[in-house]
Amino acid sequence: MNTSMISYTLGLVVKLEGVLLMLSALVGLIYWEKAGWSFVITIALCLLIGFGLTRKKPENKVFYVKEGFVIVALSWIVLSLLGSLPFVISGSIKNPIDAVFETVSGFTTTGASILADVESLPRCILFWRSFTHWIGGMGVLVFLLTILPMDGGSYMNLMKAESPGPSVSRLVPTVKSTATILYEIYIGMTILQIILLLLGKMPLFDALTLSFGTAGTGGFGIKNDSIAGYSSYAQTVITIFMILFGVNFNVYFFLLMGKVKQAFQIEELRWYLLIIVASIAVITVDILGIHGGVRDSLHHAAFQVGSIITTTGYSTVDFNVWPQLSRTILVMLMFVGACAGSTGGGIKVSRFIILLKSMRKELHQFLHPRSVQKIKMDGKMVEHEVVRMTNVFMVAYILIFSFSVLLIALDEKDLVTNFTAVAATINNIGPGLELVGPAANFSVFSNPAKIILTFDMLAGRLEIFPILLLFVRDTWKKF
């Protein structure tokens, strides 16, 4: 275990957080809010800790998958603990467990909240809540790779641990260049959405915060009714960009390189769009008359399907009152999630494709024992290691999900609330159904239950294994 490299990277992450907090402090200064001082104090603490950890550069800069997973897991935990301080110091959230829950929900782009009245919060706090989505969407360590002279095979282990999906590949030969391209696309799409919202006469502050939430597929709103109070134009723009940010960023890279045919040959993209279109069609028919005619039903169905499958969590209506068929489809979409290599959460469409093809292969093997079949995606063979990791991921996912539902059941809430609360947190969605529906929040749970749900958010965002490795004894052995 290369502990010196772990502590050094943690120091870089903490320093980066201190720099990013300056934007929220600036917002506090612009609006002359006392809460701005909470960011100044947190910035000073981040820089103090950061410079202390990076005072001495490690002699051995090589690390392997184990260290990469540990660095990523610890970075997100430290990032969340320090990021929760402005909430506590400013008095916006007095309970530290609630503050950590809110911050983890922000960084993991979950959007689950314990706040009943977000409109009463200072603007600098609202900005920080939404900005955590944008930071966590692409990943803070991927961002580090773009701005620091970090390259080489070792740093690919950071991207593997932080990037969502069954496998991660370089777009270009170097890790740094790959990370830079990803962030250029991410920033470009975010700016485009901000411009489009401004063209719809949305205030700049609203356009910034909502675009941060959309880009990171997070879902923290700055209004108590989420997106319901905005114009149909704004809601349509957000719908489109939620779906776009749920697409594998490799697609955008191919489009930028002029490889249009190669971009649309990606099998996961076709399935992703098919699931969205089919879900919108069924829900539109199912909710006809509840929100008006065909046009309004289509509008709200498209928004909620886009919001749930990309695990953004914004809402234009209280879908908790929709018919059972529509609610069931939305719950199923919670598990499907977005594409691998996007900012969305969930199990990922690519994993379901691999699982379905694995099942088909086994059924064929029963009928034709001597035949040899390989699983293919996009015309290429899927490596056995990817299939194996997909199967192991599903086992770990089901176990964590089941134990979480069991443990929070001690709070004596109804089964639908408990089930969808875990589904909403481990899949990084935000709202669930019943007591945690889009018109409610997670404050109904006890502190122990919130800790479990906080763990679920981290496990879901980091694809489970980096967090689980922290609890394995052999992880900390020096070989």
Short mmCIF file of C-alpha atoms in Angstrom, two decimals:
data_model
loop_
_atom_site.label_atom_id
_atom_site.label_comp_id
_atom_site.label_asym_id
_atom_site.label_seq_id
_atom_site.Cartn_x
_atom_site.Cartn_y
_atom_site.Cartn_z
CA MET A 1 0.00 0.00 0.00
CA ASN A 2 1.50 3.30 -1.13
CA THR A 3 0.24 5.38 1.82
CA SER A 4 2.38 8.41 0.97
CA MET A 5 0.75 8.67 -2.47
CA ILE A 6 -2.71 8.25 -0.93
CA SER A 7 -2.19 11.07 1.59
CA TYR A 8 -0.57 13.30 -1.06
CA THR A 9 -3.52 12.86 -3.47
CA LEU A 10 -5.99 13.50 -0.63
CA GLY A 11 -4.12 16.74 0.03
CA LEU A 12 -4.53 17.76 -3.62
CA VAL A 13 -8.25 16.99 -3.45
CA VAL A 14 -8.71 19.05 -0.28
CA LYS A 15 -6.82 22.00 -1.78
CA LEU A 16 -8.94 21.77 -4.91
CA GLU A 17 -12.09 21.82 -2.79
CA GLY A 18 -10.81 24.96 -1.05
CA VAL A 19 -10.40 26.65 -4.44
CA LEU A 20 -13.85 25.54 -5.63
CA LEU A 21 -15.44 26.85 -2.42
CA MET A 22 -14.22 30.33 -3.37
CA LEU A 23 -16.99 30.61 -5.97
CA SER A 24 -19.64 30.19 -3.26
CA ALA A 25 -17.81 32.71 -1.06
CA LEU A 26 -17.91 35.12 -4.01
CA VAL A 27 -21.68 34.59 -4.35
CA GLY A 28 -22.02 35.40 -0.64
CA LEU A 29 -20.03 38.60 -1.21
CA ILE A 30 -22.15 39.61 -4.23
CA TYR A 31 -25.38 39.24 -2.26
CA TRP A 32 -23.86 40.52 1.02
CA GLU A 33 -24.82 37.39 2.94
CA LYS A 34 -23.39 36.58 6.38
CA ALA A 35 -23.38 32.89 5.41
CA GLY A 36 -20.51 33.74 3.07
CA TRP A 37 -18.16 33.72 6.08
CA SER A 38 -18.85 30.00 6.56
CA PHE A 39 -17.15 29.42 3.21
CA VAL A 40 -14.18 31.61 4.15
CA ILE A 41 -13.64 29.53 7.31
CA THR A 42 -14.00 26.26 5.38
CA ILE A 43 -11.61 27.46 2.67
CA ALA A 44 -8.97 28.30 5.27
CA LEU A 45 -9.35 24.85 6.85
CA CYS A 46 -9.17 23.08 3.46
CA LEU A 47 -6.01 24.92 2.46
CA LEU A 48 -4.42 24.30 5.85
CA ILE A 49 -5.07 20.55 5.66
CA GLY A 50 -4.24 20.40 1.96
CA PHE A 51 -0.87 22.10 2.22
CA GLY A 52 -0.04 19.97 5.25
CA LEU A 53 -0.67 16.74 3.32
CA THR A 54 1.18 17.89 0.17
CA ARG A 55 4.14 19.46 1.95
CA LYS A 56 6.34 16.54 0.96
CA LYS A 57 6.01 14.86 -2.43
CA PRO A 58 6.05 11.04 -2.33
CA GLU A 59 9.16 9.38 -3.68
CA ASN A 60 7.19 6.47 -5.11
CA LYS A 61 4.40 7.77 -7.36
CA VAL A 62 3.37 4.37 -8.70
CA PHE A 63 0.14 2.87 -7.39
CA TYR A 64 -2.12 0.06 -8.47
CA VAL A 65 -5.84 -0.66 -8.62
CA LYS A 66 -6.06 -1.15 -4.84
CA GLU A 67 -4.54 2.24 -4.07
CA GLY A 68 -6.61 3.85 -6.84
CA PHE A 69 -9.85 2.56 -5.31
CA VAL A 70 -8.81 3.62 -1.79
CA ILE A 71 -7.80 7.10 -2.98
CA VAL A 72 -11.13 7.61 -4.73
CA ALA A 73 -13.23 6.33 -1.80
CA LEU A 74 -11.35 8.37 0.83
CA SER A 75 -11.35 11.46 -1.42
CA TRP A 76 -15.12 11.42 -1.72
CA ILE A 77 -15.56 10.91 2.03
CA VAL A 78 -13.16 13.72 2.95
CA LEU A 79 -14.64 15.95 0.24
CA SER A 80 -18.13 15.43 1.69
CA LEU A 81 -17.14 15.94 5.34
CA LEU A 82 -15.37 19.22 4.63
CA GLY A 83 -18.04 20.28 2.14
CA SER A 84 -20.71 19.92 4.82
CA LEU A 85 -19.07 22.52 7.10
CA PRO A 86 -20.63 25.61 5.43
CA PHE A 87 -24.10 24.17 6.13
CA VAL A 88 -23.30 23.68 9.82
CA ILE A 89 -21.28 26.88 10.37
CA SER A 90 -23.90 29.06 8.68
CA GLY A 91 -26.70 27.40 10.66
CA SER A 92 -28.51 26.39 7.46
CA ILE A 93 -28.44 22.76 8.63
CA LYS A 94 -27.75 22.43 12.35
CA ASN A 95 -27.60 18.63 12.60
CA PRO A 96 -24.13 17.47 11.38
CA ILE A 97 -25.53 14.14 10.14
CA ASP A 98 -28.14 16.01 8.08
CA ALA A 99 -25.41 18.30 6.73
CA VAL A 100 -23.24 15.35 5.68
CA PHE A 101 -26.30 13.64 4.14
CA GLU A 102 -27.07 16.78 2.11
CA THR A 103 -23.45 17.19 1.00
CA VAL A 104 -22.97 13.55 0.05
CA SER A 105 -26.26 13.78 -1.84
CA GLY A 106 -24.82 16.77 -3.69
CA PHE A 107 -21.42 15.33 -4.60
CA THR A 108 -22.83 11.94 -5.57
CA THR A 109 -25.41 13.77 -7.73
CA THR A 110 -28.25 12.07 -5.87
CA GLY A 111 -30.38 15.09 -5.05
CA ALA A 112 -32.09 13.53 -2.02
CA SER A 113 -32.64 16.28 0.54
CA ILE A 114 -33.56 16.66 4.19
CA LEU A 115 -34.61 20.30 3.66
CA ALA A 116 -38.29 21.19 3.57
CA ASP A 117 -37.84 24.86 2.64
CA VAL A 118 -34.88 25.47 0.33
CA GLU A 119 -36.11 28.94 -0.61
CA SER A 120 -35.26 30.20 2.88
CA LEU A 121 -31.56 29.38 2.42
CA PRO A 122 -28.96 32.06 1.56
CA ARG A 123 -28.04 32.19 -2.11
CA CYS A 124 -24.42 31.24 -1.46
CA ILE A 125 -25.61 28.05 0.25
CA LEU A 126 -28.00 27.28 -2.63
CA PHE A 127 -25.16 27.86 -5.07
CA TRP A 128 -22.89 25.45 -3.17
CA ARG A 129 -25.61 22.77 -3.06
CA SER A 130 -26.00 22.88 -6.83
CA PHE A 131 -22.29 23.31 -7.53
CA THR A 132 -21.53 20.07 -5.65
CA HIS A 133 -23.59 18.32 -8.33
CA TRP A 134 -21.44 19.77 -11.09
CA ILE A 135 -18.21 18.88 -9.25
CA GLY A 136 -19.32 15.31 -8.59
CA GLY A 137 -20.89 14.73 -12.01
CA MET A 138 -17.68 14.09 -13.90
CA GLY A 139 -15.62 13.39 -10.78
CA VAL A 140 -13.19 15.49 -8.80
CA LEU A 141 -10.23 13.18 -9.47
CA VAL A 142 -10.90 13.27 -13.20
CA PHE A 143 -10.79 17.07 -12.84
CA LEU A 144 -7.45 16.78 -11.03
CA LEU A 145 -6.08 14.82 -13.97
CA THR A 146 -6.97 17.70 -16.30
CA ILE A 147 -5.27 20.50 -14.36
CA LEU A 148 -2.23 18.81 -12.80
CA PRO A 149 0.77 17.16 -14.46
CA MET A 150 -0.47 13.66 -13.57
CA ASP A 151 -0.09 11.02 -16.25
CA GLY A 152 0.95 7.44 -16.74
CA GLY A 153 -0.60 4.01 -16.29
CA SER A 154 -1.09 4.46 -12.54
CA TYR A 155 -3.51 7.34 -12.97
CA MET A 156 -5.79 5.26 -15.17
CA ASN A 157 -6.64 3.43 -11.94
CA LEU A 158 -8.18 6.67 -10.63
CA MET A 159 -10.42 6.97 -13.69
CA LYS A 160 -11.41 3.31 -13.42
CA ALA A 161 -12.46 3.77 -9.81
CA GLU A 162 -14.36 7.02 -10.34
CA SER A 163 -15.90 6.65 -13.81
CA PRO A 164 -19.29 4.91 -13.97
CA GLY A 165 -19.78 1.75 -15.98
CA PRO A 166 -18.46 -1.81 -16.35
CA SER A 167 -15.28 -0.68 -18.13
CA VAL A 168 -13.30 2.48 -18.84
CA SER A 169 -11.13 3.14 -21.88
CA ARG A 170 -8.94 5.97 -23.04
CA LEU A 171 -10.29 8.17 -25.81
CA VAL A 172 -6.73 9.19 -26.71
CA PRO A 173 -3.33 7.67 -25.79
CA THR A 174 -2.73 9.58 -22.53
CA VAL A 175 -4.91 9.64 -19.38
CA LYS A 176 -4.53 13.42 -18.98
CA SER A 177 -5.69 14.07 -22.55
CA THR A 178 -8.68 11.76 -22.07
CA ALA A 179 -9.68 13.54 -18.86
CA THR A 180 -9.24 16.95 -20.54
CA ILE A 181 -11.46 15.98 -23.49
CA LEU A 182 -14.17 14.72 -21.13
CA TYR A 183 -14.16 17.97 -19.17
CA GLU A 184 -14.13 20.11 -22.30
CA ILE A 185 -17.29 18.35 -23.48
CA TYR A 186 -18.80 18.63 -19.98
CA ILE A 187 -18.10 22.35 -19.66
CA GLY A 188 -19.19 23.07 -23.22
CA MET A 189 -22.56 21.35 -22.77
CA THR A 190 -23.10 23.10 -19.42
CA ILE A 191 -22.43 26.53 -20.95
CA LEU A 192 -24.76 25.75 -23.86
CA GLN A 193 -27.59 24.89 -21.46
CA ILE A 194 -27.00 28.06 -19.43
CA ILE A 195 -27.22 30.15 -22.63
CA LEU A 196 -30.44 28.44 -23.75
CA LEU A 197 -32.06 28.99 -20.33
CA LEU A 198 -31.01 32.65 -20.38
CA LEU A 199 -32.61 33.00 -23.82
CA GLY A 200 -35.82 31.84 -22.17
CA LYS A 201 -35.54 34.85 -19.80
CA MET A 202 -34.51 32.76 -16.79
CA PRO A 203 -32.50 34.72 -14.16
CA LEU A 204 -28.73 34.07 -14.30
CA PHE A 205 -28.57 32.58 -10.80
CA ASP A 206 -31.36 30.13 -11.62
CA ALA A 207 -29.81 29.23 -14.98
CA LEU A 208 -26.44 28.51 -13.34
CA THR A 209 -27.74 26.40 -10.47
CA LEU A 210 -30.23 24.42 -12.57
CA SER A 211 -27.61 23.77 -15.26
CA PHE A 212 -25.19 22.52 -12.59
CA GLY A 213 -27.88 20.11 -11.39
CA THR A 214 -28.72 18.98 -14.91
CA ALA A 215 -25.11 18.52 -16.05
CA GLY A 216 -24.26 16.45 -12.99
CA THR A 217 -27.66 14.71 -13.20
CA GLY A 218 -28.13 15.76 -9.58
CA GLY A 219 -31.49 17.40 -9.07
CA PHE A 220 -31.10 19.91 -6.24
CA GLY A 221 -33.58 22.69 -7.01
CA ILE A 222 -33.58 26.22 -5.63
CA LYS A 223 -37.38 26.30 -5.44
CA ASN A 224 -39.59 24.25 -3.14
CA ASP A 225 -41.54 22.96 -6.15
CA SER A 226 -38.35 21.89 -7.97
CA ILE A 227 -38.88 22.82 -11.67
CA ALA A 228 -42.70 23.11 -11.64
CA GLY A 229 -42.70 26.91 -11.39
CA TYR A 230 -40.60 27.48 -14.51
CA SER A 231 -41.87 27.95 -18.06
CA SER A 232 -42.57 25.06 -20.43
CA TYR A 233 -39.62 26.27 -22.52
CA ALA A 234 -37.23 25.97 -19.56
CA GLN A 235 -38.63 22.55 -18.64
CA THR A 236 -38.17 21.36 -22.23
CA VAL A 237 -34.56 22.57 -22.33
CA ILE A 238 -33.85 20.78 -19.05
CA THR A 239 -35.55 17.60 -20.34
CA ILE A 240 -33.35 17.53 -23.43
CA PHE A 241 -30.14 18.18 -21.52
CA MET A 242 -30.92 15.62 -18.82
CA ILE A 243 -31.18 12.98 -21.54
CA LEU A 244 -28.04 14.29 -23.27
CA PHE A 245 -25.98 14.15 -20.08
CA GLY A 246 -27.14 10.55 -19.60
CA VAL A 247 -25.41 9.55 -22.85
CA ASN A 248 -21.94 7.98 -22.85
CA PHE A 249 -19.50 10.85 -23.45
CA ASN A 250 -17.67 8.65 -25.98
CA VAL A 251 -20.59 9.40 -28.32
CA TYR A 252 -19.83 13.13 -28.19
CA PHE A 253 -16.14 12.48 -28.74
CA PHE A 254 -16.91 10.48 -31.89
CA LEU A 255 -19.24 13.24 -33.12
CA LEU A 256 -16.56 15.87 -32.55
CA MET A 257 -14.10 13.74 -34.50
CA GLY A 258 -16.61 13.50 -37.37
CA LYS A 259 -17.22 9.78 -36.76
CA VAL A 260 -21.02 10.06 -36.86
CA LYS A 261 -21.62 6.47 -38.02
CA GLN A 262 -19.39 5.08 -35.26
CA ALA A 263 -21.20 7.20 -32.64
CA PHE A 264 -24.63 5.83 -33.49
CA GLN A 265 -23.39 2.26 -33.81
CA ILE A 266 -22.95 2.14 -30.03
CA GLU A 267 -25.45 -0.47 -28.92
CA GLU A 268 -25.96 1.01 -25.45
CA LEU A 269 -27.06 4.34 -26.96
CA ARG A 270 -29.73 2.67 -29.10
CA TRP A 271 -31.13 0.74 -26.13
CA TYR A 272 -31.02 3.87 -23.94
CA LEU A 273 -33.04 5.90 -26.44
CA LEU A 274 -35.46 3.01 -27.08
CA ILE A 275 -36.18 2.62 -23.35
CA ILE A 276 -36.80 6.37 -23.04
CA VAL A 277 -39.16 6.55 -26.04
CA ALA A 278 -41.11 3.44 -24.98
CA SER A 279 -41.46 4.65 -21.37
CA ILE A 280 -42.63 8.12 -22.45
CA ALA A 281 -45.23 6.62 -24.80
CA VAL A 282 -46.74 4.30 -22.17
CA ILE A 283 -46.77 6.91 -19.39
CA THR A 284 -48.26 9.57 -21.67
CA VAL A 285 -51.24 7.32 -22.40
CA ASP A 286 -51.52 6.27 -18.74
CA ILE A 287 -51.69 9.82 -17.32
CA LEU A 288 -53.98 11.32 -19.97
CA GLY A 289 -56.51 13.57 -18.25
CA ILE A 290 -54.48 14.00 -15.06
CA HIS A 291 -52.45 16.95 -16.34
CA GLY A 292 -54.59 18.02 -19.29
CA GLY A 293 -54.49 16.82 -22.87
CA VAL A 294 -51.98 14.85 -24.92
CA ARG A 295 -49.49 17.73 -25.18
CA ASP A 296 -49.24 18.34 -21.42
CA SER A 297 -49.20 14.61 -20.63
CA LEU A 298 -46.40 14.07 -23.15
CA HIS A 299 -44.49 17.05 -21.72
CA HIS A 300 -44.61 15.80 -18.12
CA ALA A 301 -44.04 12.16 -19.07
CA ALA A 302 -40.93 13.10 -21.08
CA PHE A 303 -39.59 15.25 -18.25
CA GLN A 304 -40.06 12.62 -15.55
CA VAL A 305 -38.75 9.75 -17.66
CA GLY A 306 -35.68 11.82 -18.57
CA SER A 307 -35.24 12.84 -14.94
CA ILE A 308 -35.52 9.33 -13.51
CA ILE A 309 -33.57 7.27 -16.06
CA THR A 310 -30.69 9.76 -15.95
CA THR A 311 -31.03 9.80 -12.14
CA THR A 312 -31.33 13.60 -12.10
CA GLY A 313 -34.35 13.79 -9.83
CA TYR A 314 -35.95 17.09 -10.89
CA SER A 315 -39.74 17.11 -11.06
CA THR A 316 -42.45 19.20 -12.70
CA VAL A 317 -45.33 17.37 -11.03
CA ASP A 318 -45.86 15.07 -8.06
CA PHE A 319 -45.57 11.72 -9.87
CA ASN A 320 -46.34 10.03 -6.55
CA VAL A 321 -50.05 10.53 -7.42
CA TRP A 322 -49.76 8.98 -10.89
CA PRO A 323 -51.41 5.61 -11.68
CA GLN A 324 -49.64 2.45 -10.55
CA LEU A 325 -48.42 1.55 -14.05
CA SER A 326 -46.61 4.88 -14.46
CA ARG A 327 -45.13 4.75 -10.97
CA THR A 328 -43.94 1.18 -11.56
CA ILE A 329 -42.22 2.17 -14.81
CA LEU A 330 -40.46 5.04 -13.04
CA VAL A 331 -39.25 2.71 -10.28
CA MET A 332 -37.91 0.28 -12.88
CA LEU A 333 -36.11 3.16 -14.62
CA MET A 334 -34.45 3.99 -11.30
CA PHE A 335 -32.58 0.70 -11.51
CA VAL A 336 -31.79 0.85 -15.23
CA GLY A 337 -30.10 4.23 -14.99
CA ALA A 338 -28.20 6.04 -17.72
CA CYS A 339 -25.35 4.98 -20.00
CA ALA A 340 -21.88 4.02 -18.79
CA GLY A 341 -19.42 6.88 -19.16
CA SER A 342 -22.11 9.51 -18.52
CA THR A 343 -22.80 11.59 -15.42
CA GLY A 344 -25.88 9.49 -14.64
CA GLY A 345 -26.24 6.84 -11.96
CA GLY A 346 -28.12 3.56 -11.68
CA ILE A 347 -26.94 0.09 -12.68
CA LYS A 348 -26.33 1.33 -16.26
CA VAL A 349 -27.87 0.23 -19.54
CA SER A 350 -24.65 -1.49 -20.66
CA ARG A 351 -24.68 -3.81 -17.64
CA PHE A 352 -28.24 -4.90 -18.41
CA ILE A 353 -27.24 -5.57 -22.02
CA ILE A 354 -24.32 -7.73 -20.86
CA LEU A 355 -26.53 -9.60 -18.37
CA LEU A 356 -29.23 -10.26 -20.98
CA LYS A 357 -26.65 -11.48 -23.50
CA SER A 358 -25.07 -13.68 -20.83
CA MET A 359 -28.46 -15.23 -20.09
CA ARG A 360 -29.13 -15.81 -23.79
CA LYS A 361 -25.70 -17.40 -24.15
CA GLU A 362 -26.37 -19.80 -21.25
CA LEU A 363 -29.78 -20.79 -22.64
CA HIS A 364 -28.18 -21.49 -26.02
CA GLN A 365 -25.49 -23.52 -24.26
CA PHE A 366 -28.15 -25.76 -22.70
CA LEU A 367 -29.62 -26.46 -26.13
CA HIS A 368 -26.27 -26.81 -27.92
CA PRO A 369 -23.67 -27.98 -25.35
CA ARG A 370 -20.84 -28.26 -27.90
CA SER A 371 -21.29 -24.81 -29.39
CA VAL A 372 -18.94 -21.96 -28.52
CA GLN A 373 -20.52 -18.53 -28.19
CA LYS A 374 -19.01 -15.19 -27.29
CA ILE A 375 -20.76 -12.11 -26.00
CA LYS A 376 -20.43 -9.14 -28.33
CA MET A 377 -21.21 -5.44 -28.02
CA ASP A 378 -20.74 -2.91 -30.82
CA GLY A 379 -19.33 -5.70 -32.97
CA LYS A 380 -16.51 -6.42 -30.50
CA MET A 381 -15.98 -9.28 -28.09
CA VAL A 382 -16.78 -8.46 -24.47
CA GLU A 383 -13.83 -9.57 -22.35
CA HIS A 384 -14.49 -12.30 -19.80
CA GLU A 385 -13.20 -9.96 -17.06
CA VAL A 386 -15.93 -7.43 -17.88
CA VAL A 387 -18.64 -10.11 -17.77
CA ARG A 388 -17.27 -11.45 -14.48
CA MET A 389 -17.15 -7.98 -12.90
CA THR A 390 -20.70 -7.28 -14.08
CA ASN A 391 -21.95 -10.44 -12.36
CA VAL A 392 -20.03 -9.67 -9.16
CA PHE A 393 -21.30 -6.09 -9.21
CA MET A 394 -24.91 -7.30 -9.38
CA VAL A 395 -24.39 -9.67 -6.45
CA ALA A 396 -22.84 -6.90 -4.32
CA TYR A 397 -25.54 -4.46 -5.42
CA ILE A 398 -28.40 -6.81 -4.45
CA LEU A 399 -26.82 -7.60 -1.07
CA ILE A 400 -26.26 -3.95 -0.15
CA PHE A 401 -29.73 -3.02 -1.38
CA SER A 402 -31.39 -5.81 0.62
CA PHE A 403 -29.51 -5.11 3.85
CA SER A 404 -30.20 -1.38 3.54
CA VAL A 405 -33.95 -1.93 3.17
CA LEU A 406 -33.83 -4.30 6.14
CA LEU A 407 -31.92 -1.89 8.38
CA ILE A 408 -33.96 1.24 7.67
CA ALA A 409 -37.11 -0.83 8.28
CA LEU A 410 -36.29 -0.34 11.98
CA ASP A 411 -37.69 3.20 11.53
CA GLU A 412 -41.12 1.61 11.04
CA LYS A 413 -41.89 3.35 7.74
CA ASP A 414 -43.98 1.60 5.08
CA LEU A 415 -42.33 -0.81 2.63
CA VAL A 416 -42.79 1.41 -0.46
CA THR A 417 -41.09 4.31 1.34
CA ASN A 418 -38.19 2.14 2.50
CA PHE A 419 -37.74 0.35 -0.81
CA THR A 420 -37.80 3.48 -2.96
CA ALA A 421 -35.67 5.44 -0.46
CA VAL A 422 -32.88 2.90 -0.88
CA ALA A 423 -33.49 2.72 -4.64
CA ALA A 424 -33.33 6.52 -4.87
CA THR A 425 -30.08 6.76 -2.90
CA ILE A 426 -28.08 3.78 -4.15
CA ASN A 427 -29.03 4.69 -7.73
CA ASN A 428 -28.30 8.39 -7.07
CA ILE A 429 -31.76 9.58 -8.12
CA GLY A 430 -33.19 11.72 -5.31
CA PRO A 431 -36.94 11.36 -4.89
CA GLY A 432 -38.69 8.06 -4.28
CA LEU A 433 -42.35 7.36 -3.56
CA GLU A 434 -44.76 7.86 -0.63
CA LEU A 435 -42.96 9.60 2.30
CA VAL A 436 -39.89 10.35 0.15
CA GLY A 437 -41.81 11.35 -2.98
CA PRO A 438 -41.01 14.47 -5.05
CA ALA A 439 -43.22 16.61 -2.80
CA ALA A 440 -41.55 15.29 0.39
CA ASN A 441 -37.99 14.81 1.69
CA PHE A 442 -35.76 12.43 3.66
CA SER A 443 -36.04 14.22 7.03
CA VAL A 444 -38.60 11.58 8.09
CA PHE A 445 -35.78 9.10 8.75
CA SER A 446 -33.77 8.77 11.98
CA ASN A 447 -30.06 9.58 12.14
CA PRO A 448 -28.98 5.90 11.91
CA ALA A 449 -31.17 5.43 8.81
CA LYS A 450 -29.69 8.58 7.25
CA ILE A 451 -26.19 7.19 7.81
CA ILE A 452 -27.15 3.98 5.98
CA LEU A 453 -28.67 5.98 3.11
CA THR A 454 -25.56 8.18 3.00
CA PHE A 455 -23.45 5.05 2.64
CA ASP A 456 -25.76 3.89 -0.16
CA MET A 457 -25.27 7.17 -2.03
CA LEU A 458 -21.48 6.85 -1.88
CA ALA A 459 -21.57 3.16 -2.79
CA GLY A 460 -23.86 3.84 -5.73
CA ARG A 461 -21.82 6.74 -7.14
CA LEU A 462 -18.51 4.88 -6.82
CA GLU A 463 -19.90 1.63 -8.24
CA ILE A 464 -19.74 -0.15 -4.84
CA PHE A 465 -16.24 -1.69 -4.84
CA PRO A 466 -14.10 1.34 -3.85
CA ILE A 467 -16.26 1.83 -0.74
CA LEU A 468 -16.36 -1.88 0.14
CA LEU A 469 -12.57 -2.17 -0.12
CA LEU A 470 -12.22 0.24 2.80
CA PHE A 471 -13.76 -2.46 5.03
CA VAL A 472 -11.49 -5.30 3.87
CA ARG A 473 -8.57 -5.97 6.23
CA ASP A 474 -6.14 -6.97 3.48
CA THR A 475 -6.58 -3.56 1.85
CA TRP A 476 -4.50 -1.94 4.57
CA LYS A 477 -1.72 -4.53 4.68
CA LYS A 478 1.73 -3.53 3.47
CA PHE A 479 3.10 -6.19 1.15
#
